[in-house]
GROMACS .gro file of C-alpha atoms in nm:
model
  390
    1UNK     CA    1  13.111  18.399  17.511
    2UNK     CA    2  13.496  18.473  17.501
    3UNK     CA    3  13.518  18.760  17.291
    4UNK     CA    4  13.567  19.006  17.525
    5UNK     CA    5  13.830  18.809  17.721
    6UNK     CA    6  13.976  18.721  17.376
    7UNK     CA    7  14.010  19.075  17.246
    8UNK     CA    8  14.172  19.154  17.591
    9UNK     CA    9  14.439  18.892  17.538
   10UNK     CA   10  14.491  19.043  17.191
   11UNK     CA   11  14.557  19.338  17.265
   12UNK     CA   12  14.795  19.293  17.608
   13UNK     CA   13  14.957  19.020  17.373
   14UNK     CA   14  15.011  19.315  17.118
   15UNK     CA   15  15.150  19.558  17.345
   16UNK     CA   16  15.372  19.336  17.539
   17UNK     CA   17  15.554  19.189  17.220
   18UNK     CA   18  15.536  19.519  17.047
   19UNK     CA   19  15.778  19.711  17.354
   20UNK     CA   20  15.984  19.449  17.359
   21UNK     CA   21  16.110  19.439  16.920
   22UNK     CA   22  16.106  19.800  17.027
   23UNK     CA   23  16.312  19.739  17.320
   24UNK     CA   24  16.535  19.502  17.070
   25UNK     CA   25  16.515  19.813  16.782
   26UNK     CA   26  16.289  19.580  16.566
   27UNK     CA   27  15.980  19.690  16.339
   28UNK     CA   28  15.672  19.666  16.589
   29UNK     CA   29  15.502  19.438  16.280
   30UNK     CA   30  15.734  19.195  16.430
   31UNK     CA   31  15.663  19.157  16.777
   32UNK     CA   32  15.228  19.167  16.635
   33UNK     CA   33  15.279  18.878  16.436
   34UNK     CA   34  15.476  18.718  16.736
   35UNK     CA   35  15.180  18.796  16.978
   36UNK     CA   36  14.990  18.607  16.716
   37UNK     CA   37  15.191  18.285  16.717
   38UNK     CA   38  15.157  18.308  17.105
   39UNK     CA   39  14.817  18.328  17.109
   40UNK     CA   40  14.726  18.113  16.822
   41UNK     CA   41  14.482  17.807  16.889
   42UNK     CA   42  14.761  17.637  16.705
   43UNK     CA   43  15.057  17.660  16.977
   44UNK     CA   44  15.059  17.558  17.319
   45UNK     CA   45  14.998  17.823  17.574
   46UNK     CA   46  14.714  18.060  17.613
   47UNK     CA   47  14.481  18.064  17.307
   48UNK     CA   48  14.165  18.227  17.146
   49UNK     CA   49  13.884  18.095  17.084
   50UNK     CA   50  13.789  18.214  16.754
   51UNK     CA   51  14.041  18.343  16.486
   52UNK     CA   52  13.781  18.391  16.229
   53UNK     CA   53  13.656  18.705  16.468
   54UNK     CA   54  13.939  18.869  16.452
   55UNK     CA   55  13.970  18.826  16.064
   56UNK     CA   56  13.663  19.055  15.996
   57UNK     CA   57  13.801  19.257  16.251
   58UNK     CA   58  14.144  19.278  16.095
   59UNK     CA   59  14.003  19.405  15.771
   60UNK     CA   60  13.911  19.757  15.974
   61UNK     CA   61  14.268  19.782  15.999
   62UNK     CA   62  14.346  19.735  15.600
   63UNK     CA   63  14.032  19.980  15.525
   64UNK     CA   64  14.175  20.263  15.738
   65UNK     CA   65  14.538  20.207  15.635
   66UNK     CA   66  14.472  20.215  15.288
   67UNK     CA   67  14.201  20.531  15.337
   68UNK     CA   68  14.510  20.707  15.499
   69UNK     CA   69  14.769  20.660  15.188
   70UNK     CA   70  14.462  20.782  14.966
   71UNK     CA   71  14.433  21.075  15.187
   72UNK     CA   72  14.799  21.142  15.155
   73UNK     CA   73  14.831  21.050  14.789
   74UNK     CA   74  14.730  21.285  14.519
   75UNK     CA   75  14.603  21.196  14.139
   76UNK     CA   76  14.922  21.405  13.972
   77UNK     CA   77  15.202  21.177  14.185
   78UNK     CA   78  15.037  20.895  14.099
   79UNK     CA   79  15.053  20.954  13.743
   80UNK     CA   80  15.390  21.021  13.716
   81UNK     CA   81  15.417  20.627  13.772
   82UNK     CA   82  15.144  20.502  13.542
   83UNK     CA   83  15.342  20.368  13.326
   84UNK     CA   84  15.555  20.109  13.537
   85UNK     CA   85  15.221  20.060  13.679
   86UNK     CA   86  15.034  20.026  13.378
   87UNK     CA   87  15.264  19.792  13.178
   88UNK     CA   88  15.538  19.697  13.402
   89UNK     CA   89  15.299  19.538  13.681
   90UNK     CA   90  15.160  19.291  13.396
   91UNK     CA   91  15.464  19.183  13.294
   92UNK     CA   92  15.565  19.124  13.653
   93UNK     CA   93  15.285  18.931  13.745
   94UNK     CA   94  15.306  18.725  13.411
   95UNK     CA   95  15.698  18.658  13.468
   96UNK     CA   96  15.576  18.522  13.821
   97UNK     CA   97  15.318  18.262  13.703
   98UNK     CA   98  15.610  18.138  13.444
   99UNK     CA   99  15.849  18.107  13.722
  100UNK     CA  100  15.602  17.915  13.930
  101UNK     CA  101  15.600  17.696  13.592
  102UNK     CA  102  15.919  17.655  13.552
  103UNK     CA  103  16.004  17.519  13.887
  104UNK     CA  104  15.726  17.321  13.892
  105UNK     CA  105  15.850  17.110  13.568
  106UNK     CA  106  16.194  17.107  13.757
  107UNK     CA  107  16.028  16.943  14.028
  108UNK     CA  108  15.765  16.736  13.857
  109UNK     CA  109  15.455  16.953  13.964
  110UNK     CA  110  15.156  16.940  13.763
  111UNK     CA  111  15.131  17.197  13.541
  112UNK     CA  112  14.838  17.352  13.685
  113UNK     CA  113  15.006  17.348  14.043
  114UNK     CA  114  15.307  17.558  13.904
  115UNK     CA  115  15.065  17.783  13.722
  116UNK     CA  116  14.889  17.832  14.080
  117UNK     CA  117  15.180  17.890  14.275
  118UNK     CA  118  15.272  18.121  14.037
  119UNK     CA  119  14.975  18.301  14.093
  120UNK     CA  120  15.000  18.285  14.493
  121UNK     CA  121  15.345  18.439  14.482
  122UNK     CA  122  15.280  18.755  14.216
  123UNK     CA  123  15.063  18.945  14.433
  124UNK     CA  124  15.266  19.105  14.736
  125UNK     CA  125  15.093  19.219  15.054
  126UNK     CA  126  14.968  19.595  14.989
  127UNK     CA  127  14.933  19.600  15.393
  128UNK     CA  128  15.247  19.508  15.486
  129UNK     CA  129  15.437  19.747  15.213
  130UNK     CA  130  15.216  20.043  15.328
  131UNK     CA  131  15.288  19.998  15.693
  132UNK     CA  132  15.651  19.982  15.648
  133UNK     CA  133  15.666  20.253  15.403
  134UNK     CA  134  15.494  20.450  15.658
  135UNK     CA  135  15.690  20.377  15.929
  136UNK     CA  136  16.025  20.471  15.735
  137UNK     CA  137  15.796  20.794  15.669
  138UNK     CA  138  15.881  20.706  15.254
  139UNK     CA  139  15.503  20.668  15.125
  140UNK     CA  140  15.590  20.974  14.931
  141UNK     CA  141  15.917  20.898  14.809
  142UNK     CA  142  15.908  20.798  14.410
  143UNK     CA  143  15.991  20.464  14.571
  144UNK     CA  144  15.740  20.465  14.771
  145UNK     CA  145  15.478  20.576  14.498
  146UNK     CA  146  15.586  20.318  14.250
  147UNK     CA  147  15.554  20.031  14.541
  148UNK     CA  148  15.220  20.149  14.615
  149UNK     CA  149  15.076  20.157  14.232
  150UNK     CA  150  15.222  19.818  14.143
  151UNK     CA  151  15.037  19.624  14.484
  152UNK     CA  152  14.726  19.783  14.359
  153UNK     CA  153  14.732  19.715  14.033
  154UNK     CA  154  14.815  19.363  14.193
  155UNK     CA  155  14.504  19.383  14.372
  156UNK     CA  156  14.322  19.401  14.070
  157UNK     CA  157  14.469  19.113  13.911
  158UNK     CA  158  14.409  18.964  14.220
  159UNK     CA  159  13.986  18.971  14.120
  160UNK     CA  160  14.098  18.847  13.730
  161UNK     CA  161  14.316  18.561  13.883
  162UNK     CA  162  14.022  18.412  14.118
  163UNK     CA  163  13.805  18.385  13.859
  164UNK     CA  164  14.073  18.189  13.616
  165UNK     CA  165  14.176  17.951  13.886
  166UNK     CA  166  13.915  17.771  13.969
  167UNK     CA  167  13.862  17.716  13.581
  168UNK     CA  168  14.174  17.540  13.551
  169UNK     CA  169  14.051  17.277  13.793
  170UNK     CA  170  13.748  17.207  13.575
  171UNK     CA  171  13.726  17.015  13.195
  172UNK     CA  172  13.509  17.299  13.083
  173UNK     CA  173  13.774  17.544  13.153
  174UNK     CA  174  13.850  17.866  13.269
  175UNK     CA  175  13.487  18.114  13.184
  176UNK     CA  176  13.678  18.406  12.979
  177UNK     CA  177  13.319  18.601  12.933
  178UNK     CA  178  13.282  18.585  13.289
  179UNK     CA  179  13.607  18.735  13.339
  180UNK     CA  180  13.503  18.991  13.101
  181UNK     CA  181  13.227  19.057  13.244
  182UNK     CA  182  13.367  19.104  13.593
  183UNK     CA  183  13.582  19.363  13.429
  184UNK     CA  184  13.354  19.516  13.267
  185UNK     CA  185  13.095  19.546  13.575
  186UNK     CA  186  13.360  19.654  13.756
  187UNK     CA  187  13.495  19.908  13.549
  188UNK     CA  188  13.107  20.046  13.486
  189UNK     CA  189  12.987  20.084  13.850
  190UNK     CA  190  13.373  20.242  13.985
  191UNK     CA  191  13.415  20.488  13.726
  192UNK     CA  192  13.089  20.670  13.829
  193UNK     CA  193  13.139  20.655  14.164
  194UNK     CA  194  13.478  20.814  14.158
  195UNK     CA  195  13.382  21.109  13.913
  196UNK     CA  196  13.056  21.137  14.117
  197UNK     CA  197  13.290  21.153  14.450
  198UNK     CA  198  13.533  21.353  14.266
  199UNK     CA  199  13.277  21.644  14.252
  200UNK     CA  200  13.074  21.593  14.511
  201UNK     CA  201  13.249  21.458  14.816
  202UNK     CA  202  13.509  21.787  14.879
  203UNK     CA  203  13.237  22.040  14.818
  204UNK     CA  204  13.018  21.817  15.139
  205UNK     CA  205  13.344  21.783  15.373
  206UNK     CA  206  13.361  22.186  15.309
  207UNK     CA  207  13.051  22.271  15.409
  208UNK     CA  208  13.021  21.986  15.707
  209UNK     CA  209  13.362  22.177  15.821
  210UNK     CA  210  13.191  22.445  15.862
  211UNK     CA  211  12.980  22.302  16.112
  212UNK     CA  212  13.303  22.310  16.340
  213UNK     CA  213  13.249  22.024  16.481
  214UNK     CA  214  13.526  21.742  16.461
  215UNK     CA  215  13.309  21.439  16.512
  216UNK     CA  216  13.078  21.514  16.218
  217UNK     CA  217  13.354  21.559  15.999
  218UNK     CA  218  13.526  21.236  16.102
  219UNK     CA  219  13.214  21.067  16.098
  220UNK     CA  220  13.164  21.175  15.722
  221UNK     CA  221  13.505  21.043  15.690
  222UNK     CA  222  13.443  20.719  15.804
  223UNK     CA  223  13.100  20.743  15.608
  224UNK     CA  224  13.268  20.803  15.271
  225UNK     CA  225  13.577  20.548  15.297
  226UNK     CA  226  13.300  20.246  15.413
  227UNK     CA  227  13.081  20.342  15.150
  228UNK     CA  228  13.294  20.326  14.850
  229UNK     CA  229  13.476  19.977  14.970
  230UNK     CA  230  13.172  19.799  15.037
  231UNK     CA  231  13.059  19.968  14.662
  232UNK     CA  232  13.410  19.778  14.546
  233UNK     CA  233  13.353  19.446  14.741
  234UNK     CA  234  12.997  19.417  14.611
  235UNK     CA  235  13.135  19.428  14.225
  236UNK     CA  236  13.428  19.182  14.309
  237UNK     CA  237  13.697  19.423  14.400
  238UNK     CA  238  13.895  19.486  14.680
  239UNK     CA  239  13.806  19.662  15.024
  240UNK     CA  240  14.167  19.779  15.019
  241UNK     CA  241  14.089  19.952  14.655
  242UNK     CA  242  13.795  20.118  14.781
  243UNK     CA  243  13.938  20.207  15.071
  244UNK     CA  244  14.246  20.360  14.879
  245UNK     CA  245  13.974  20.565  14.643
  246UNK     CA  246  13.796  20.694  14.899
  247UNK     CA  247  14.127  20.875  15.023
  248UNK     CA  248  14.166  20.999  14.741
  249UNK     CA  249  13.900  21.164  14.680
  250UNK     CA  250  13.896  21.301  15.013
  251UNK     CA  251  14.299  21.417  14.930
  252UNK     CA  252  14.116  21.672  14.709
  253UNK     CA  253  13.994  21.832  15.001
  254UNK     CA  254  14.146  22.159  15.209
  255UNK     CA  255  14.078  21.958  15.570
  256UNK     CA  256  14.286  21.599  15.445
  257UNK     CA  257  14.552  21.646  15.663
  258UNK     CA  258  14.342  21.698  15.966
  259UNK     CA  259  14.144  21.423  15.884
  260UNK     CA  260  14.408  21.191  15.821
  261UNK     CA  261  14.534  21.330  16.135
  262UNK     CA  262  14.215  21.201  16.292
  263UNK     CA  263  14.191  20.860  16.191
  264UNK     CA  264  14.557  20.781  16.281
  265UNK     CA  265  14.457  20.604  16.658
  266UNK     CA  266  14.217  20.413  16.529
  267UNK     CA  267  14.383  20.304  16.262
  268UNK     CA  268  14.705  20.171  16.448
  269UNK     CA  269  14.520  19.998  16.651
  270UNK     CA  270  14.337  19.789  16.356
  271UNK     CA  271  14.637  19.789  16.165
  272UNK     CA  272  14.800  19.554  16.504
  273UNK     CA  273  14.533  19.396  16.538
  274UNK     CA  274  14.555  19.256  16.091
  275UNK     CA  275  14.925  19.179  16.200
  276UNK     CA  276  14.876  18.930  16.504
  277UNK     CA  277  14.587  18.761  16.314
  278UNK     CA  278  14.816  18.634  16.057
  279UNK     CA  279  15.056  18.506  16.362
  280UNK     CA  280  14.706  18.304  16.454
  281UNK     CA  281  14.658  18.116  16.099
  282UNK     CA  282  15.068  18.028  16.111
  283UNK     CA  283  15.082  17.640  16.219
  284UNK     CA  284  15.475  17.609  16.332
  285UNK     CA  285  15.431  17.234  16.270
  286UNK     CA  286  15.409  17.266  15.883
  287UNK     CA  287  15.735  17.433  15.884
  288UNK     CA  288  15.864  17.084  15.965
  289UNK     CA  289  15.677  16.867  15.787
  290UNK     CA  290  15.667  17.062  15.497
  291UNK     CA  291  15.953  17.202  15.465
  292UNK     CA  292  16.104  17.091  15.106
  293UNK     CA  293  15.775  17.292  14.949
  294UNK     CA  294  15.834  17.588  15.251
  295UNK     CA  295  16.161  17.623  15.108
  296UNK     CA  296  16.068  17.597  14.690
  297UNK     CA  297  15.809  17.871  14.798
  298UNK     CA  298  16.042  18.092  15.026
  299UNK     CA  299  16.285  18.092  14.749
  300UNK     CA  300  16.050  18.189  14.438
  301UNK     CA  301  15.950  18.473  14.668
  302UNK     CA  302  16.250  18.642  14.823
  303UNK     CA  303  16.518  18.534  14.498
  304UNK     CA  304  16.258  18.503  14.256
  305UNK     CA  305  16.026  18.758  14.289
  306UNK     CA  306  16.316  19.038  14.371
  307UNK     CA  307  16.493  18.981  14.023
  308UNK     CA  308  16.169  19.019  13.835
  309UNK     CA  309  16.078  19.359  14.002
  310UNK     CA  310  16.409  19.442  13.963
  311UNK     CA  311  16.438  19.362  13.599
  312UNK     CA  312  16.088  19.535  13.550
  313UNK     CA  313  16.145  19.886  13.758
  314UNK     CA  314  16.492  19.882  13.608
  315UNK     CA  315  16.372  19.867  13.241
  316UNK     CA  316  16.135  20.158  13.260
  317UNK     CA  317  16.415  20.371  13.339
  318UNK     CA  318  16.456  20.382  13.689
  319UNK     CA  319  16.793  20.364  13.873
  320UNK     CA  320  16.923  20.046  14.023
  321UNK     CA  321  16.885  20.135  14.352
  322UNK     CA  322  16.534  20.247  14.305
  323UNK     CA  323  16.494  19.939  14.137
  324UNK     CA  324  16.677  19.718  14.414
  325UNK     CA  325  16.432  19.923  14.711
  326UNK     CA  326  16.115  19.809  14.509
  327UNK     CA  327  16.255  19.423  14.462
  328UNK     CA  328  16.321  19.423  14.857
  329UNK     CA  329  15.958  19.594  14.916
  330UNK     CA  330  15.739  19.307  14.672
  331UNK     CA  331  15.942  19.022  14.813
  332UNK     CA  332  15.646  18.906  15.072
  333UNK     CA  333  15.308  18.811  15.018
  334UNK     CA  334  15.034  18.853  15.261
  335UNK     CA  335  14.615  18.816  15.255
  336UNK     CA  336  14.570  18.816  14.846
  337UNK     CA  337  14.775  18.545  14.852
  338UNK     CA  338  14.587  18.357  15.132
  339UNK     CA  339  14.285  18.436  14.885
  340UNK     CA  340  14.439  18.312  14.582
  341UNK     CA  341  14.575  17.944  14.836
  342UNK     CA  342  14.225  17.892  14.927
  343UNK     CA  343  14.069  17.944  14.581
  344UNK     CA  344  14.322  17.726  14.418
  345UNK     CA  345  14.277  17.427  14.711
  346UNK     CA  346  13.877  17.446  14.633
  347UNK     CA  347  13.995  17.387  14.255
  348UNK     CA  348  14.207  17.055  14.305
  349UNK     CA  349  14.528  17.263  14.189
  350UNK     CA  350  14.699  17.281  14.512
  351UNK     CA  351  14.691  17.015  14.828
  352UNK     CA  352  14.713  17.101  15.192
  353UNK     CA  353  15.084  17.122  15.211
  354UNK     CA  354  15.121  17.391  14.936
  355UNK     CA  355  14.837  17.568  15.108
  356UNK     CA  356  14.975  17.530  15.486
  357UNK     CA  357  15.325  17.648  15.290
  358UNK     CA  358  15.226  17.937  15.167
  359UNK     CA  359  15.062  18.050  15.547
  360UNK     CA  360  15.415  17.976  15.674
  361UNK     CA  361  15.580  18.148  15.367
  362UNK     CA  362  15.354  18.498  15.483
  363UNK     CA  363  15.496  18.465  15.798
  364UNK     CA  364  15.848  18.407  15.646
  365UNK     CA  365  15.878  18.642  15.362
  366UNK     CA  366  15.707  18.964  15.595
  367UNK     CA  367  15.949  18.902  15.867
  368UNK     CA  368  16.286  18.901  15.620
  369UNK     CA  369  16.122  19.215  15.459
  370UNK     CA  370  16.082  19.400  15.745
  371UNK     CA  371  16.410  19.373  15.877
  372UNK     CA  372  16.574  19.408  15.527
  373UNK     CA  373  16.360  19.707  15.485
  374UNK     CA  374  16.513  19.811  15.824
  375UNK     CA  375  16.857  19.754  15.691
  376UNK     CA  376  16.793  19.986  15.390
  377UNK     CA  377  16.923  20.368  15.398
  378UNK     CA  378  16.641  20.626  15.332
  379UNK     CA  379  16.495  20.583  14.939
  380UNK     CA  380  16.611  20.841  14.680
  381UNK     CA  381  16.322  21.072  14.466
  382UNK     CA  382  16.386  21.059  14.109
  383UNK     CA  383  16.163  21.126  13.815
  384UNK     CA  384  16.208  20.808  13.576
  385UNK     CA  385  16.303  20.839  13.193
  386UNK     CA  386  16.063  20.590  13.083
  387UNK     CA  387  15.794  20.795  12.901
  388UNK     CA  388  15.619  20.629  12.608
  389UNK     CA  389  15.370  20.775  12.385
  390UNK     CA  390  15.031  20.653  12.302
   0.00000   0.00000   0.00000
């Protein structure tokens, strides 16, 4: 067995290219997904044995990032962005499968493969945008709040889209009741959960606080955040999602910030650990070989994908450089979109090359959004004048 030796390597490899983009004044997500491509079985050099380890691992680190937002998010801020949520997410996501179309009929795709490159693109990396946000100390900016609700409405669509997918690949068709159905289920089993939670959860971390006793009240923490995204995961959701609720619901509590203040080691250390994975599943040869379709999907997701948010954020009232800071934050895509590659490969949509270029297109699109993040002042707050009526 090598996993010791292999987490070891991980780690040092973390550190060591970590200080030095710090050294170089880079975003430390940099130098993780560096240490990565060092130690990935696909370069030359030292290697680990088993990538697929530190997968499961990684998703620790997206569980206790997104438990920390909910933490630090409360119900009122987010609804004072339900609507671009709501509608404009959507009409984002819809605007990205046509543009996948579209250049696929430029370039003589099937139909099918522009529909699922379409779908790859619209769904940005919720753990890259939260880290960064973070890091720029912006997760509560208006920005920052309507960044956040679009990737998780995104996430959602994310559970819809894998169920479409493979349909397209089949002559039967895609299963619309059992897309239903997955909604509906869904929607049945969360809703309970979260009013049950909503009652129940502060009113147990107050009285376990009285206990004085820090460990117990991380512990139920932990205990509430695992519990609701493995509730999520069984129904088809997202860990992320559940993750996300069960912050919340802990936000309602007195003791959040301590307990966000708690969970913050652990968490950085998952949350490098999520970032040199995806270095590992990069293969630098495919950026040769493939580079024509690299390129197509590069370009639908930095150019493409920034003028639709743009367009979108801008038309429910926001300003343009709100608008422009949420463009520049959903121009990468990350592990949905991994999801979404590997669904659509199993379906006969995509081939290898579309599915090796969208690993290289992660590794693409989250470095030029880091650093053009980086080269972006500090967001404005602004209360939209988009408010419809129902």
């Amino acid at each position: 067995m090598f996993i010791f030796r292999d987490i070891t390597m991980v780690f040092a490899g973390a550190f060591l290219c970590a200080l030095l983009f710090w050294r170089l004044r880079q975003p430390l997500i940099l130098g993780y997904v560096f240490a990565g491509l060092i130690l990935s079985p696909l370069t030359p050099g030292p290697r680990i044995h088993d990538v697929h380890i530190f997968e499961i691992m990684a998703e620790v680190g997206v569980i206790l990032l997104m438990f920390s937002v909910g933490i630090e998010f409360s119900i009122p801020e987010l609804l004072r962005v339900k609507w671009v949520a709501l509608i404009g997410a959507p009409i984002g996501i819809a605007l990205s499968i046509g543009l996948g179309v579209a250049v696929g009929i430029l370039l003589g795709w099937p139909l099918f493969q522009g529909v699922a490159v379409g779908c790859i693109i619209s769904v940005a990396s919720t753990m890259v945008l939260m880290r960064l946000l973070m890091d720029r100390g912006e997760l509560d900016s208006d920005t920052g709040r309507v960044m956040v609700t679009l990737t998780l409405v995104e996430d959602l669509a994310v559970v819809i889209l894998t169920v479409l997918l493979p349909g397209l690949g089949s002559s039967s068709g895609a299963d619309y009741t059992q897309v239903l159905w997955k909604i509906g289920k869904a929607l049945l089993l969360v809703v309970p959960v979260v009013v049950a939670g909503w009652k129940i959860v502060p009113r147990l971390l107050a009285r376990v606080e009285r206990t004085c006793n820090d460990e117990i009240s991380l512990l139920l923490a932990l205990t509430v955040c695992l519990v609701i995204a493995a509730i999520t995961e069984a129904i088809g959701l997202s860990l992320a999602l559940g993750a996300f609720i069960g912050g919340l619901l802990l936000g309602n509590s007195d003791y959040a910030n301590k307990l966000a203040d708690k969970t913050l080691s652990i968490r950085d250390a998952f949350v490098a650990l999520f970032f040199v994975t995806i270095g590992m599943l990069i293969d630098p040869r495919t950026l040769i070989s493939g580079w024509r379709v690299l390129a197509v999907m590069v370009a639908l997701i930095l150019a493409g994908k920034f003028a639709i948010w743009f367009l979108v954020v801008r038309s429910f009232g926001y300003s343009a450089e709100t608008a422009l800071r949420v463009g520049v934050g959903l121009t990468q895509i990350g592990e949905f979109s991994f999801i979404l590659a590997q669904v659509s490969l199993q379906a006969g949509l995509i081939g290898t090359e579309v599915y090796n270029a969208t690993l290289a297109a992660s590794l693409i699109t989250i470095l030029a959004n880091a650093t053009l993040f980086r080269l972006m002042k500090a967001g404005p707050y602004e209360v939209p004048e988009f408010s419809p009526s129902l």
